Amino acid sequence: MSMQPAFLIKKKRDGQELTTNEISYLINGYTKGEIPDYQMSAWLMAVFFRGMSRRETADLTRAMVRSGERCDLSDIPGIKVDKHSTGGVGDKTTLVLAPLVAAAGVPVAKMSGRGLGHTGGTIDKLESIPGFRCALTIEEMKRQVRTIGLAVVSQTGNLTPADKLLYSLRDVTATVDCVPLIAASVMSKKIASGADAVLLDVKTGSGAFMKEPEDALLLARTMVEIGSDNGVRTTALVTNMDEPLGHSIGNALEVSEAVTALRDPRAVPDLVELCLVLGSQMLVLGERAPDAASARHILEEILESGLALAKLREWIGAQGGDPTFIDRDVPLSRSVTQVPVQAFRDGYVTRIDTETVGRAALVLGAGRVRKEDTVDPRVGVSIRKKQGAFVRRGDDLGVVYSAGRGTDEAVRLLAQAYQLEERPVDPEPLVYYRVESDGVVSSGPGHNSDRNP
Ligand code: URA
């Protein structure tokens, strides 16, 4: 009787804790297709409002790991380090960081996701490279990590099928921005994919699911706890997502910007800075460097020498993509219309509502509104003015790249996202907190002055 989905929905709705068996019944039933989307959606919404205890969150994570296979990477030499972002706008970090860290000698075996809500996903971005294959088998992934030190794959294997299903259901039922659901989603994937260590980039700000740094800190702590409880060394940085990272939002646009960052790091300073900060922590986790300062030095040299760009080329080729893609301009101009969005007054850019920018890209077709939607790799938004810039009325704030769908709404959203005022405001820090397995929480550098949190 008690194991009926409707009873478990009601139990959570009324604020009670579910038992370990009840949670595993729901996850198994949903994964097997025995519990329908409408009941799982209702349960997710109940969790959204009522939350989960630490024990429930741990049980949910374990049930999701058990829903599929677990990858064993122990036969690949070295400490395998994974990285995961909780989701941002214009967040093409993995495309820069994975080849950078791999070129530094730390093997990267990473499972990535698709776009979620207003945020983009690495797999959608990679698939905008002609021929690029993300659906590798576990054996293919391992072979590639052994040969070139790097693979980024989708969840297509039988790893955490429960997360795959729940992820796309949450995406369309307004149940993404919830600490236990994000923590279990991220950590189940990380545990199942077999990495020895994980660096989590927990986003906060107007473009993140966690708008406030303190909520992001709670999420960071929850995930680090789950990692430690499951033998995965985990460090989390709470980082700023109060404006899009770099200038481009949209799949092919973002790949192109990642290539630019590897080719000419000064062209995309905020993206490169974040990659250096995150990459330094990955080198420390991978025991390639004793501390963040020396790790950063190694990464800066690799970036300057062009080795990271060469690794990107090798990586694209290894996963079936056309490596010459990165030498060409993304063929956008012929197939999409570019519509500029202009400043409506003089002033400083004091705020860019980043979720709204993400929604502009979404309505153009860069993300999914329904589960079964396909993304259009060509479309998106380019930000021309970032926070702190002074603009004159009529200057371009940004450009909408449209393939015909949602153009007017995207233009309206992009204009609406900008706040222009007479006086500039102080920039927020890039990193707010660092959370490590031993529970130490330190606030990050004030305004990027100390570059090694
Ligand atoms: N990233 C994930 O993998 N899962 C979430 O729930 C949110 C961000």
Short mmCIF file of N, CA and C in Angstrom, two decimals, residues 85-87 91 93 199-206 208 210-213 216-217 220 236-242 245 274 277-278 428-434 453:
data_model
loop_
_atom_site.label_atom_id
_atom_site.label_comp_id
_atom_site.label_asym_id
_atom_site.label_seq_id
_atom_site.Cartn_x
_atom_site.Cartn_y
_atom_site.Cartn_z
N SER A 85 30.08 21.75 -13.96
CA SER A 85 29.47 23.03 -13.61
C SER A 85 28.00 22.80 -13.32
N THR A 86 27.46 23.56 -12.37
CA THR A 86 26.03 23.39 -12.07
C THR A 86 25.17 24.14 -13.08
N GLY A 87 25.78 24.77 -14.04
CA GLY A 87 24.99 25.34 -15.13
C GLY A 87 25.04 26.85 -15.19
N ASP A 91 28.57 29.39 -20.62
CA ASP A 91 29.60 28.66 -19.87
C ASP A 91 30.22 27.57 -20.76
N THR A 93 33.29 26.65 -20.41
CA THR A 93 34.53 26.37 -19.68
C THR A 93 35.15 25.02 -20.04
N LEU A 199 36.24 18.34 -9.48
CA LEU A 199 36.20 19.77 -9.18
C LEU A 199 34.83 20.29 -9.61
N LEU A 200 34.12 20.87 -8.67
CA LEU A 200 32.77 21.36 -8.98
C LEU A 200 32.79 22.88 -9.12
N ASP A 201 32.21 23.35 -10.19
CA ASP A 201 32.07 24.79 -10.39
C ASP A 201 30.60 25.12 -10.10
N VAL A 202 30.37 25.63 -8.89
CA VAL A 202 29.00 25.88 -8.45
C VAL A 202 28.68 27.35 -8.75
N LYS A 203 27.77 27.54 -9.68
CA LYS A 203 27.51 28.90 -10.16
C LYS A 203 26.52 29.62 -9.27
N THR A 204 26.72 30.91 -9.12
CA THR A 204 25.75 31.73 -8.40
C THR A 204 25.58 33.07 -9.11
N GLY A 205 24.40 33.67 -8.97
CA GLY A 205 24.15 34.95 -9.62
C GLY A 205 22.94 34.86 -10.52
N SER A 206 22.70 35.93 -11.27
CA SER A 206 21.44 36.03 -12.01
C SER A 206 21.32 34.99 -13.13
N ALA A 208 22.50 31.80 -12.77
CA ALA A 208 22.66 30.46 -12.20
C ALA A 208 21.33 29.97 -11.64
N MET A 210 21.19 28.81 -8.60
CA MET A 210 21.28 29.35 -7.24
C MET A 210 21.61 30.83 -7.35
N LYS A 211 20.63 31.67 -7.10
CA LYS A 211 20.85 33.11 -7.33
C LYS A 211 21.73 33.74 -6.24
N GLU A 212 21.67 33.18 -5.03
CA GLU A 212 22.42 33.77 -3.91
C GLU A 212 23.65 32.94 -3.58
N PRO A 213 24.80 33.62 -3.30
CA PRO A 213 26.02 32.86 -2.97
C PRO A 213 25.82 31.88 -1.80
N ALA A 216 24.24 28.77 -3.04
CA ALA A 216 25.24 28.02 -3.82
C ALA A 216 26.22 27.33 -2.88
N LEU A 217 26.53 28.02 -1.77
CA LEU A 217 27.45 27.42 -0.79
C LEU A 217 26.83 26.16 -0.18
N ALA A 220 27.18 23.53 -2.70
CA ALA A 220 28.58 23.10 -2.77
C ALA A 220 28.89 22.15 -1.62
N ALA A 236 34.92 22.14 -4.34
CA ALA A 236 33.93 22.98 -5.05
C ALA A 236 34.34 24.44 -4.94
N LEU A 237 34.21 25.15 -6.04
CA LEU A 237 34.36 26.60 -6.01
C LEU A 237 33.00 27.20 -6.31
N VAL A 238 32.59 28.19 -5.52
CA VAL A 238 31.35 28.92 -5.82
C VAL A 238 31.75 30.12 -6.65
N THR A 239 31.31 30.18 -7.89
CA THR A 239 31.80 31.23 -8.81
C THR A 239 30.66 32.07 -9.38
N ASN A 240 31.07 33.23 -9.85
CA ASN A 240 30.13 34.26 -10.27
C ASN A 240 29.48 33.98 -11.63
N MET A 241 28.16 34.01 -11.67
CA MET A 241 27.44 33.89 -12.95
C MET A 241 26.43 35.03 -13.02
N ASP A 242 26.93 36.23 -12.73
CA ASP A 242 26.06 37.41 -12.74
C ASP A 242 26.07 38.09 -14.09
N LEU A 245 29.42 34.33 -19.36
CA LEU A 245 30.87 34.12 -19.42
C LEU A 245 31.31 34.37 -20.86
N LEU A 274 38.67 32.27 -15.38
CA LEU A 274 37.94 31.21 -14.68
C LEU A 274 38.58 29.85 -14.97
N VAL A 277 41.67 29.45 -12.90
CA VAL A 277 41.36 29.22 -11.48
C VAL A 277 40.86 27.78 -11.28
N LEU A 278 39.93 27.35 -12.12
CA LEU A 278 39.39 25.98 -11.98
C LEU A 278 40.46 24.95 -12.31
N GLU A 428 31.44 42.17 -8.90
CA GLU A 428 31.41 41.09 -7.90
C GLU A 428 32.69 40.26 -8.06
N PRO A 429 33.09 39.53 -7.00
CA PRO A 429 34.27 38.67 -7.15
C PRO A 429 34.02 37.52 -8.12
N LEU A 430 35.09 36.97 -8.68
CA LEU A 430 34.95 35.82 -9.56
C LEU A 430 34.67 34.54 -8.76
N VAL A 431 35.35 34.43 -7.62
CA VAL A 431 35.16 33.23 -6.78
C VAL A 431 34.72 33.70 -5.41
N TYR A 432 33.62 33.12 -4.91
CA TYR A 432 33.13 33.51 -3.60
C TYR A 432 33.66 32.59 -2.49
N TYR A 433 33.62 31.30 -2.75
CA TYR A 433 34.02 30.34 -1.70
C TYR A 433 34.74 29.15 -2.33
N ARG A 434 35.57 28.53 -1.50
CA ARG A 434 36.11 27.22 -1.87
C ARG A 434 35.74 26.23 -0.78
N PRO A 453 42.65 31.37 -5.20
CA PRO A 453 41.88 31.13 -3.99
C PRO A 453 42.23 29.78 -3.39
#
